[in-house]
mmCIF file of C-alpha atoms in Angstrom:
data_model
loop_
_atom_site.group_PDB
_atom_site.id
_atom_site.type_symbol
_atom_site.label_atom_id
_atom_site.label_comp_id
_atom_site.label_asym_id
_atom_site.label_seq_id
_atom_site.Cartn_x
_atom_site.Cartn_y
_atom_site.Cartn_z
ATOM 1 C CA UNK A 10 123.181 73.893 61.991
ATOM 2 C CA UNK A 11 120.248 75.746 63.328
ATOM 3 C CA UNK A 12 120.580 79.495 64.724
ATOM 4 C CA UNK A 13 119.684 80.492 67.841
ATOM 5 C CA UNK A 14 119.117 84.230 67.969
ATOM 6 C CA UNK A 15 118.689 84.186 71.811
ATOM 7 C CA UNK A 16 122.478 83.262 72.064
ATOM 8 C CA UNK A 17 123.817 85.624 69.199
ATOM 9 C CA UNK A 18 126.101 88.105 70.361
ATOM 10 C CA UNK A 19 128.081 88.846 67.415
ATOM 11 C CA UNK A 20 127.729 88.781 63.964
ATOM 12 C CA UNK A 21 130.403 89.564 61.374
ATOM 13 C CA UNK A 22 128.737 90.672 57.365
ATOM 14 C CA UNK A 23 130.860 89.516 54.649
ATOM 15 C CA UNK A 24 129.982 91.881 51.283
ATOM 16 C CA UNK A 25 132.672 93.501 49.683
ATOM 17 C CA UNK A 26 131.411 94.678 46.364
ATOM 18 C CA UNK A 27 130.203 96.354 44.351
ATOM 19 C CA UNK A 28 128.826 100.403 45.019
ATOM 20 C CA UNK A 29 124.619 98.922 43.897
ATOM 21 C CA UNK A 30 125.129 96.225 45.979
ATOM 22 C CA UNK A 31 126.402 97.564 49.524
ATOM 23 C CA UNK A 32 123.510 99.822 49.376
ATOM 24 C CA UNK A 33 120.941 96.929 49.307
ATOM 25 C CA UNK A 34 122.922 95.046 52.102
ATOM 26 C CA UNK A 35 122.881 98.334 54.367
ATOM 27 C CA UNK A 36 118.967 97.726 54.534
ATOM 28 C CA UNK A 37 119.567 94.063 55.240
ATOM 29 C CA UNK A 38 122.210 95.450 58.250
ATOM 30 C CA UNK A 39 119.873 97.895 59.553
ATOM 31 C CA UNK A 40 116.637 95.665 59.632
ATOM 32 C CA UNK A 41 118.662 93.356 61.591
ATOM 33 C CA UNK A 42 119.835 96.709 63.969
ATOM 34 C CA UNK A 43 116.692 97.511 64.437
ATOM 35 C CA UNK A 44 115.554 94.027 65.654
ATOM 36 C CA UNK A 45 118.605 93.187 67.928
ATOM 37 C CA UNK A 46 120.005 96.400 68.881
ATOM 38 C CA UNK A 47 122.866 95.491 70.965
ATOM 39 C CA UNK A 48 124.564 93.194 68.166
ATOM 40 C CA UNK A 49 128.158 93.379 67.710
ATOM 41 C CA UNK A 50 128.226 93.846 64.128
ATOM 42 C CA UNK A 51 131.592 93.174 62.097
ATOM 43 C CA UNK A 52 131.324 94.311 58.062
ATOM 44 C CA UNK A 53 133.689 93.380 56.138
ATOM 45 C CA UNK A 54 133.653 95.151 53.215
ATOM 46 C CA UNK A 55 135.918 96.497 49.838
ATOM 47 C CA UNK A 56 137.997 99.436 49.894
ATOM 48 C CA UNK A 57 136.225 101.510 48.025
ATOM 49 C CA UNK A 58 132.709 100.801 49.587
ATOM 50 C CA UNK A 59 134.129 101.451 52.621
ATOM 51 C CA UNK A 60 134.131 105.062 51.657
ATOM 52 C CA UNK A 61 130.893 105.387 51.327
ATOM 53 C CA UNK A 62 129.548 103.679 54.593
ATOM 54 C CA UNK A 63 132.007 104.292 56.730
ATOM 55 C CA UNK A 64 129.837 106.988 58.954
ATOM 56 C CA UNK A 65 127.246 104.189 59.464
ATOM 57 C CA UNK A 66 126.775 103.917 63.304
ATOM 58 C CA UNK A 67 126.927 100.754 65.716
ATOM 59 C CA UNK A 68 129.273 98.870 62.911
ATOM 60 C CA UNK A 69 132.715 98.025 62.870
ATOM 61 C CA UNK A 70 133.882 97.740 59.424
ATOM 62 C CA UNK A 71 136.740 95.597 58.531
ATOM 63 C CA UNK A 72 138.689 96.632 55.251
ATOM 64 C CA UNK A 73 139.137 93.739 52.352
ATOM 65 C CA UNK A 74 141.762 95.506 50.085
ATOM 66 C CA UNK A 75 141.910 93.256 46.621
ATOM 67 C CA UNK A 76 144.808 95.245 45.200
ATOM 68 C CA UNK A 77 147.145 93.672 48.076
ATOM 69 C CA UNK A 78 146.363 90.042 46.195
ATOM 70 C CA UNK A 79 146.975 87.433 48.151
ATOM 71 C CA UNK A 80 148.026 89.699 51.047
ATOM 72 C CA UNK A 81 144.817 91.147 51.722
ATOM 73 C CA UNK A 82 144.211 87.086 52.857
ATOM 74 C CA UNK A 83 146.515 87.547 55.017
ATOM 75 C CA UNK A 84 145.850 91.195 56.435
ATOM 76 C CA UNK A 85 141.925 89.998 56.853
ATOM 77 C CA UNK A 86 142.783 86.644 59.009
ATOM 78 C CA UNK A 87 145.137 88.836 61.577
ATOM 79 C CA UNK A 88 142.354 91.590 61.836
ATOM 80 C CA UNK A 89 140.304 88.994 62.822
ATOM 81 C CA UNK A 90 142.539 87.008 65.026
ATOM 82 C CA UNK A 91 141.493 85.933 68.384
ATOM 83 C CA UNK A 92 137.791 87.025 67.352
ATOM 84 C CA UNK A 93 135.311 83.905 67.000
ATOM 85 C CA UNK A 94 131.433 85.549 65.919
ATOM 86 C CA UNK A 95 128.258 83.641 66.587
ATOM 87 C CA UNK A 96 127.155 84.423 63.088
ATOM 88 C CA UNK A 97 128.553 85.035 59.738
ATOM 89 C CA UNK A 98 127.002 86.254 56.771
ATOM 90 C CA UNK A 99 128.249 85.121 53.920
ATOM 91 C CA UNK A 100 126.676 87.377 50.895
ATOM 92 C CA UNK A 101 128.652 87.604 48.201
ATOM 93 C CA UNK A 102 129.106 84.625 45.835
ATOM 94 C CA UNK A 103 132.363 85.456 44.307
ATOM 95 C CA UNK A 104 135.935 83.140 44.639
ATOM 96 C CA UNK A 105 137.804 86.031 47.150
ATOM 97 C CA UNK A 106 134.637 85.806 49.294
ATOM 98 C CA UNK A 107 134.867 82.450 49.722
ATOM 99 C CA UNK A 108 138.707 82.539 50.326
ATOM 100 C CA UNK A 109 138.430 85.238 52.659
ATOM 101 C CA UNK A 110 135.925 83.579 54.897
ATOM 102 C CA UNK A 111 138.428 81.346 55.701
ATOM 103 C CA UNK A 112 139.677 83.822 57.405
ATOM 104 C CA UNK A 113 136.442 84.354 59.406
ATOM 105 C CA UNK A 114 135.864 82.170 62.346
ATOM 106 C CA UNK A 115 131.948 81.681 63.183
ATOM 107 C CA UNK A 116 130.242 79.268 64.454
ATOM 108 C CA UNK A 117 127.213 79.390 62.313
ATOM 109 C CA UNK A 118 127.753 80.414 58.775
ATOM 110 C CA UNK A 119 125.197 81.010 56.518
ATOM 111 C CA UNK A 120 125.373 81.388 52.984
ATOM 112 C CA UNK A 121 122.676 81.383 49.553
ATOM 113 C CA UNK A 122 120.530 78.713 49.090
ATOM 114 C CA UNK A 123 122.550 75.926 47.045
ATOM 115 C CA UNK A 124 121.010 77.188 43.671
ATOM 116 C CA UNK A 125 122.561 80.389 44.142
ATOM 117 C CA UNK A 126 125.135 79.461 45.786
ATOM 118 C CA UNK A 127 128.663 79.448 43.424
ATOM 119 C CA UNK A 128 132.613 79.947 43.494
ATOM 120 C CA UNK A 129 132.532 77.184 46.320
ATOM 121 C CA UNK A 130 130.809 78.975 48.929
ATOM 122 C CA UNK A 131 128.474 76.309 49.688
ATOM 123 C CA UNK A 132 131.961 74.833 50.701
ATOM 124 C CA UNK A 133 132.394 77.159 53.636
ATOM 125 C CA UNK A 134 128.881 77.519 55.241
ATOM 126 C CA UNK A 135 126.910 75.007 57.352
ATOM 127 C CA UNK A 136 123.274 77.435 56.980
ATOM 128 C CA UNK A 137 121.242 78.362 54.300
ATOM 129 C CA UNK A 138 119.057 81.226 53.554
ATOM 130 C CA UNK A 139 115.450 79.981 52.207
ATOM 131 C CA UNK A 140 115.441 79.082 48.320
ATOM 132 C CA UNK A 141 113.482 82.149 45.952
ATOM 133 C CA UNK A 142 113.056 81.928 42.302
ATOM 134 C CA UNK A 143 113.079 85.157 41.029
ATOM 135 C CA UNK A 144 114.285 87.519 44.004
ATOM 136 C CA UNK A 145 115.870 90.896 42.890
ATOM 137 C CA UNK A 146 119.449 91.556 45.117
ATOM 138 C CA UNK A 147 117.709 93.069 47.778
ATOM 139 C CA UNK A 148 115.287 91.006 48.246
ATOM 140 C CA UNK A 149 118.110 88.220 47.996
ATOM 141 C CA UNK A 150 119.932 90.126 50.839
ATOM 142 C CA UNK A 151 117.143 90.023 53.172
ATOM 143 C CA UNK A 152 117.042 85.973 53.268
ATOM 144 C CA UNK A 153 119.999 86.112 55.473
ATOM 145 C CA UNK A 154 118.038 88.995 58.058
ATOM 146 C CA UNK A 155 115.030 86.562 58.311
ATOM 147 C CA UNK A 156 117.697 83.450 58.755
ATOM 148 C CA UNK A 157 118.430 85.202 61.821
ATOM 149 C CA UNK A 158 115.208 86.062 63.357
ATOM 150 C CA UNK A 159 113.965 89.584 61.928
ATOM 151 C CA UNK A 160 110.682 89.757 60.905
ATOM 152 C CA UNK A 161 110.670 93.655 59.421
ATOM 153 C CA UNK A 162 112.159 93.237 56.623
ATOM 154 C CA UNK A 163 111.140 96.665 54.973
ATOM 155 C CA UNK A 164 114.259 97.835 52.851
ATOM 156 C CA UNK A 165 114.643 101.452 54.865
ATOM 157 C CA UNK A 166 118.108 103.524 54.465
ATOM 158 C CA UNK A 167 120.015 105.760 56.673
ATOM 159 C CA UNK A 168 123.354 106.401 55.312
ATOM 160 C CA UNK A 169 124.905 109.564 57.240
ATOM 161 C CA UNK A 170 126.731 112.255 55.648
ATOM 162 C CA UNK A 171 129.352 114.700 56.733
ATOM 163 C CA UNK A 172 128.455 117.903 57.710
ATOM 164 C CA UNK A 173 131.000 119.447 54.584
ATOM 165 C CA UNK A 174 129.721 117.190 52.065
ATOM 166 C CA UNK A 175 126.154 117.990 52.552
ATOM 167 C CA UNK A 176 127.378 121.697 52.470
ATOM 168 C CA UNK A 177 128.460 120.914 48.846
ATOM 169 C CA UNK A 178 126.140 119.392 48.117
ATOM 170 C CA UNK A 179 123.708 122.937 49.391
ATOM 171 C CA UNK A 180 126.062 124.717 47.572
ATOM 172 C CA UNK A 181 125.374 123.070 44.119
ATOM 173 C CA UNK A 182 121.656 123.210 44.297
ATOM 174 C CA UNK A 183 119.752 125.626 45.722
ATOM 175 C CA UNK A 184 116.811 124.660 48.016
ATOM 176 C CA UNK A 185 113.343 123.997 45.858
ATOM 177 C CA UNK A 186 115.675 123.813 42.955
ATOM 178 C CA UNK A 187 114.467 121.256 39.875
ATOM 179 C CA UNK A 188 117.723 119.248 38.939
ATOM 180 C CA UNK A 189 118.190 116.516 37.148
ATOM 181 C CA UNK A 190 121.396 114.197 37.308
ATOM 182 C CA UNK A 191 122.833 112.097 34.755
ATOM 183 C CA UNK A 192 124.991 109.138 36.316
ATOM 184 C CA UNK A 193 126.239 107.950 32.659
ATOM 185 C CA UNK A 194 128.174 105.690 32.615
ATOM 186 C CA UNK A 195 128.109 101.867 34.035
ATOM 187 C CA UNK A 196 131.375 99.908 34.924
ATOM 188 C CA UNK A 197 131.264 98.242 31.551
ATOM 189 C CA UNK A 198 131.285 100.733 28.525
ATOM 190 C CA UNK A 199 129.085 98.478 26.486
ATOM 191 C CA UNK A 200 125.833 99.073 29.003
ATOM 192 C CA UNK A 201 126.212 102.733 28.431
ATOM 193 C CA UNK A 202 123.732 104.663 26.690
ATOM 194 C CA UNK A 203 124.415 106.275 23.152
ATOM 195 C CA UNK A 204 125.904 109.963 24.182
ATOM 196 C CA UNK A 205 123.674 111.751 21.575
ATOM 197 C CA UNK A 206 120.908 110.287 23.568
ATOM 198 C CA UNK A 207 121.967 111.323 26.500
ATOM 199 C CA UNK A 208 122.169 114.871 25.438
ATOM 200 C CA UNK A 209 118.692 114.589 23.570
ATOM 201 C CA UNK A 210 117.106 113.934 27.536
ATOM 202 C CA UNK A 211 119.320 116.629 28.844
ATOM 203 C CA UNK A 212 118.025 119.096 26.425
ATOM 204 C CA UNK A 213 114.712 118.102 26.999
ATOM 205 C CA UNK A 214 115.095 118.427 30.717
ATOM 206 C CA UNK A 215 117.092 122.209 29.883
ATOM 207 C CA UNK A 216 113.802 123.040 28.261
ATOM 208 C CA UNK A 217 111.563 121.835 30.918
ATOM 209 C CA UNK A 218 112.933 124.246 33.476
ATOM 210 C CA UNK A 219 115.687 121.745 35.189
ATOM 211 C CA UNK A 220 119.344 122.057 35.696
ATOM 212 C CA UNK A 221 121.114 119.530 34.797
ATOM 213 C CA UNK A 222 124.487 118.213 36.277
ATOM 214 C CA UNK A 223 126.527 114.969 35.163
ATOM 215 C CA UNK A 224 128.065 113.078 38.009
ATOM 216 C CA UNK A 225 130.329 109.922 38.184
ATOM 217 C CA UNK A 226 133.264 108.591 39.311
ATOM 218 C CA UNK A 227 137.035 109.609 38.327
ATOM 219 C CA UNK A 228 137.846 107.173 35.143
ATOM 220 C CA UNK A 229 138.595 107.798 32.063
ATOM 221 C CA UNK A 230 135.536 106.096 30.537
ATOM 222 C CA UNK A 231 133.507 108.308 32.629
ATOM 223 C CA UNK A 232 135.485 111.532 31.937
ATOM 224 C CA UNK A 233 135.001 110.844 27.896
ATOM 225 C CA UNK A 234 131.469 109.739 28.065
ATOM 226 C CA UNK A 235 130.596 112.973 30.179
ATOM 227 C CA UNK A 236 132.704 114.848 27.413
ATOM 228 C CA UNK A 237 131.171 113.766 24.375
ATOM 229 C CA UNK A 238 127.527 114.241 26.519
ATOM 230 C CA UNK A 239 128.741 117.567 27.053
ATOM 231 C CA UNK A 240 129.884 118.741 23.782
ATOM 232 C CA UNK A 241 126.448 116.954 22.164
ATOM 233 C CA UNK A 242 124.352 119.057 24.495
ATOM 234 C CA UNK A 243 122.718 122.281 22.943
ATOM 235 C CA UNK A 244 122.461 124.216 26.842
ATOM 236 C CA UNK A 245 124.678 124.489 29.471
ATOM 237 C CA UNK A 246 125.037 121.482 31.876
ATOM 238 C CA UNK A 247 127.061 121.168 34.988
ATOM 239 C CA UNK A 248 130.163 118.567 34.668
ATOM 240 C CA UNK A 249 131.253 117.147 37.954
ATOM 241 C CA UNK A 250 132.389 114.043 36.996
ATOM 242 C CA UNK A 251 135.821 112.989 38.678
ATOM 243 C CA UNK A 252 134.830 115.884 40.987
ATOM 244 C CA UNK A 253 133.172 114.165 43.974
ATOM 245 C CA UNK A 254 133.370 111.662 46.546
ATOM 246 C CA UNK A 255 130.807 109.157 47.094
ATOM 247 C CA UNK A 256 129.657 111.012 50.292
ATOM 248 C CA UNK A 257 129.252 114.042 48.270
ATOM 249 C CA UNK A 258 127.680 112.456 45.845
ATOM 250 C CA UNK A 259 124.895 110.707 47.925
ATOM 251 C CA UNK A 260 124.706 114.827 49.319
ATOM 252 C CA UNK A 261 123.884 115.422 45.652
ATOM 253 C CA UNK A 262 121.676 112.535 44.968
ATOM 254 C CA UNK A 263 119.471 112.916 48.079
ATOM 255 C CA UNK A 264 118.543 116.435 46.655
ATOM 256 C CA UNK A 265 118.522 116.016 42.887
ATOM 257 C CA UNK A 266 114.815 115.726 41.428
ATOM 258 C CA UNK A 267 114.952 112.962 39.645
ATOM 259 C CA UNK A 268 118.043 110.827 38.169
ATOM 260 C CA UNK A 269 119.239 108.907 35.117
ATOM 261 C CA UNK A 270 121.385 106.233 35.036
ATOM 262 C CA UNK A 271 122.221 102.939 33.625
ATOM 263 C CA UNK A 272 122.590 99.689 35.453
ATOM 264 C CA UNK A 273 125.285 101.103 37.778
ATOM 265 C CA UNK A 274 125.766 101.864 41.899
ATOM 266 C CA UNK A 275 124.653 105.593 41.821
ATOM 267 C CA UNK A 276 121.235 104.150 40.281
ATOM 268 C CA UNK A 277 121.048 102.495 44.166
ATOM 269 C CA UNK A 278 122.497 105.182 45.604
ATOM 270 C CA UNK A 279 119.946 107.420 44.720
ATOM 271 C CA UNK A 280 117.175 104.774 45.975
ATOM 272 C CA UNK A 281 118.598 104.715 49.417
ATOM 273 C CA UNK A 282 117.842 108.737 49.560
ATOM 274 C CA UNK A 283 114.751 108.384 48.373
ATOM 275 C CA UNK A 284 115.299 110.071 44.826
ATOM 276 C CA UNK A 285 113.493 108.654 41.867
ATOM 277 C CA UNK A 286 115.466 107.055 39.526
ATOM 278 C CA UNK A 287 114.952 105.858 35.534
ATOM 279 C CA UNK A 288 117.247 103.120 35.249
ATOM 280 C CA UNK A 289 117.958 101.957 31.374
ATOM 281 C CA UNK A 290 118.910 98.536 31.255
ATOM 282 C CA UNK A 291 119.408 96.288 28.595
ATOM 283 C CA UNK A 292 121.950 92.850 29.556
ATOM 284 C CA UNK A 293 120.453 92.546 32.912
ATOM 285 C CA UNK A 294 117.230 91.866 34.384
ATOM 286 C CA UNK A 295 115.391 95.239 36.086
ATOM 287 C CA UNK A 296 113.567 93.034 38.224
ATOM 288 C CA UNK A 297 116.621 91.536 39.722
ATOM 289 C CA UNK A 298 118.973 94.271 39.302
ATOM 290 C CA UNK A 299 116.922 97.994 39.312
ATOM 291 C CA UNK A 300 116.294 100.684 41.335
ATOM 292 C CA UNK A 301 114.501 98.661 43.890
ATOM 293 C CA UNK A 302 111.746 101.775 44.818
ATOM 294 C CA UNK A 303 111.733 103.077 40.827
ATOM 295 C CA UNK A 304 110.917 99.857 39.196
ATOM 296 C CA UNK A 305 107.950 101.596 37.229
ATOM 297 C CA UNK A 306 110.633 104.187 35.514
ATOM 298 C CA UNK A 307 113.031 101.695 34.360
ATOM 299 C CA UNK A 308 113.405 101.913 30.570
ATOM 300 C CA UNK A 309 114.076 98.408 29.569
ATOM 301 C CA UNK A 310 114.838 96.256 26.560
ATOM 302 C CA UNK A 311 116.143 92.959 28.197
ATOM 303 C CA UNK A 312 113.567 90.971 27.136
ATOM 304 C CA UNK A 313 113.634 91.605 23.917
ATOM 305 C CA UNK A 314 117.778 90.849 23.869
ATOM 306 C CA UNK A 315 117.258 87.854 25.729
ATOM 307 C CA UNK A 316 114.549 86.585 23.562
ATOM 308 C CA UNK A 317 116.882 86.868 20.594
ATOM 309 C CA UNK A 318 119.339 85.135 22.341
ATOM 310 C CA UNK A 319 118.132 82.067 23.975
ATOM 311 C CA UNK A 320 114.546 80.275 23.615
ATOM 312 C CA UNK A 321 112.575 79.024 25.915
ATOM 313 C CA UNK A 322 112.791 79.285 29.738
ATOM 314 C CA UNK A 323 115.544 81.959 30.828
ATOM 315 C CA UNK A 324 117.258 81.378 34.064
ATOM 316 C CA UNK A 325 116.863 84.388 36.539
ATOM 317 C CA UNK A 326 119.695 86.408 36.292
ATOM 318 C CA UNK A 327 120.656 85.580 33.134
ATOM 319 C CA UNK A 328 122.742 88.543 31.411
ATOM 320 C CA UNK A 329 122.152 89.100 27.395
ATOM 321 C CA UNK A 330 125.267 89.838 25.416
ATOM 322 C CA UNK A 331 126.017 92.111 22.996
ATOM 323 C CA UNK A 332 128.229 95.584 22.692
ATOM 324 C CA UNK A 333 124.720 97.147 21.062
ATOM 325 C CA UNK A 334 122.295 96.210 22.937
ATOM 326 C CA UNK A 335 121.976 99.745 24.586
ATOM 327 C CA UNK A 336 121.051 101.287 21.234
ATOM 328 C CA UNK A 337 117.438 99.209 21.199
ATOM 329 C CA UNK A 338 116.550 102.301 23.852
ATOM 330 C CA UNK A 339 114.853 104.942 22.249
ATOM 331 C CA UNK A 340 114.841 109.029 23.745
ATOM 332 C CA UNK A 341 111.131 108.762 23.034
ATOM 333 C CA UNK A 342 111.314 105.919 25.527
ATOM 334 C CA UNK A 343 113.068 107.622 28.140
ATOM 335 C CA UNK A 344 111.352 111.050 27.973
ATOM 336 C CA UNK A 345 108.060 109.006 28.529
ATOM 337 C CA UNK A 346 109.441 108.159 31.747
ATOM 338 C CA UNK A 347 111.122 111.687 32.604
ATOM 339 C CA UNK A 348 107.705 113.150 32.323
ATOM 340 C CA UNK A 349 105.945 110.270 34.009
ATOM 341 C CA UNK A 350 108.435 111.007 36.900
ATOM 342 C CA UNK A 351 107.618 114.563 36.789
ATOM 343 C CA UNK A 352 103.759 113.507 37.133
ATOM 344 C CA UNK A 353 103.664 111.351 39.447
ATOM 345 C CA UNK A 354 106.254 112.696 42.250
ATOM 346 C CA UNK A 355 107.039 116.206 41.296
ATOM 347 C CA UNK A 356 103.945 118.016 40.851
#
């Protein structure tokens, strides 16, 4: 089925995960803004993403609670009853996407290109984006703009904040200020870097004149990673993990110098404000997965894991295994790329 854009009226966005990945699809929704500016736009979107978009203008967001199992099926298909959208986009290749697009009625539905498409949603759409072999997320994301019509498809951000969380963020670091944030810890405890590590780059940051702060969400894994951090760190850092909401920390992140973080959503939160991230990654690709504008800061050994893992061609995407892997990055490594930072966009 082919899609008109002339006749498009509405057009619902179906993403609900994860933090890294909302932020690339809010430069996907925003191209397409900026190209038909009186679309009806429907997200529907997880309940903790939600909180960090939910001041995004001209969108009507639609919340997806998981934790309600199969009644979050049901909650979805009467929020959406009576509604029938010209378009749907279908981004997220997971099983409770597809189930919950059921629950979406559109006349054109377009999904990934059938060798990315899995979990059955190539079931449930009738419109594919246009095939690409090695596309990082983003990129990925801004197939289904072009399906539609939109020819800019520069990744730009605009996430508002409120007034009080920007205040906080003021209130933690002082205008001019040199900081530098530490976002530890990933969702997975085995693509966290070594503590002792983390305090070696903090110390050397201490001693090049920044603050430092630790930020991160309110889990335990991130409480005792930011503990031991802490307690391995020769000067005083600021601990605010647990402390923060995710609009206070984009406040934070927008005015930070420079951050640190493995492969995990604050990494692309940063991006979207325009703060220079080194991103250490080790099972996943950088080029499909990084902080799309920081690509020449990332600190990666994933070729070297994959390599000992499988031989000969690697499909994109591919994730290397191990609980170590994280160790093969060195604090020589990263300090190469602090003061490379420091070079090339703070002096």
């Amino acid at each position: 089925m082919s899609v008109d854009p002339n006749s498009m009226n509405s057009l619902c966005l179906l993403r609900l995960s994860a933090i890294g990945d909302v932020c690339h699809a809010v430069a996907m929704v925003q191209a397409i803004q900026r190209h038909y500016p009186t679309l009806k736009i429907t997200w529907v979107i997880g309940k903790l993403e939600y909180q960090l978009l939910k001041h995004l203008p001209g969108i009507e967001f639609v919340i997806f609670d998981k934790s309600q199992g199969w009644r979050s099926y049901v909650n979805l298909r009467k929020a959406l009853s009576g509604r029938q959208f010209d378009v749907l986009l279908h981004m997220q290749v997971a099983l409770r996407a597809t189930l919950a697009s059921l629950a979406i009625p559109a006349k054109v539905r377009i999904g990934f290109d059938r060798a990315r498409a899995k979990e059955g949603q190539w079931l449930v759409t009738n419109h594919w984006v246009e095939p690409l072999a090695t596309p990082h997320v983003l990129e990925g994301f801004m197939g289904f703009a072009k399906a539609i019509g939109v020819s800019d498809l520069t990744p730009k951000w605009d996430i508002p904040v409120p007034k009080a969380d920007t205040e906080f963020a003021q209130s933690q670091i002082a205008e001019g200020e040199k900081v530098f944030i530490i976002c530890a810890a990933a969702s997975k405890a085995e693509r966290n870097w070594l503590p002792k590590r983390y305090a070696a780059v903090a110390n050397y940051a201490l001693n090049q004149g920044f603050k430092v702060m630790l930020c991160g969400g309110p889990t335990q894994l991130e409480k005792t990673l930011a503990e031991s951090i802490t307690q391995a760190c020769s000067g005083p850092i600021v601990n605010l993990v647990g402390q923060t909401s995710l609009t206070q920390l984009l406040a934070l992140l927008k005015r930070a110098s420079l951050v640190l973080a493995p492969d995990t959503g604050p990494a692309h939160m940063a991006t979207t404000q325009g703060t220079p991230v080194i991103g250490l990654y080790a099972h996943s690709n950088p080029g499909r997965t990084g902080p799309y504008l920081s690509q020449q800061y990332v600190v990666s050994v994933y070729d070297k894991a994959i390599a000992s893992q499988q031989s000969g061609e690697v499909k994109w995407g591919t994730r290397a295994k191990g609980a170590d892997l994280m160790a093969f990055i060195s604090v020589e490594a990263v300090i190469e790329k602090f003061d490379q930072v420091v070079r090339s966009e703070l002096c």
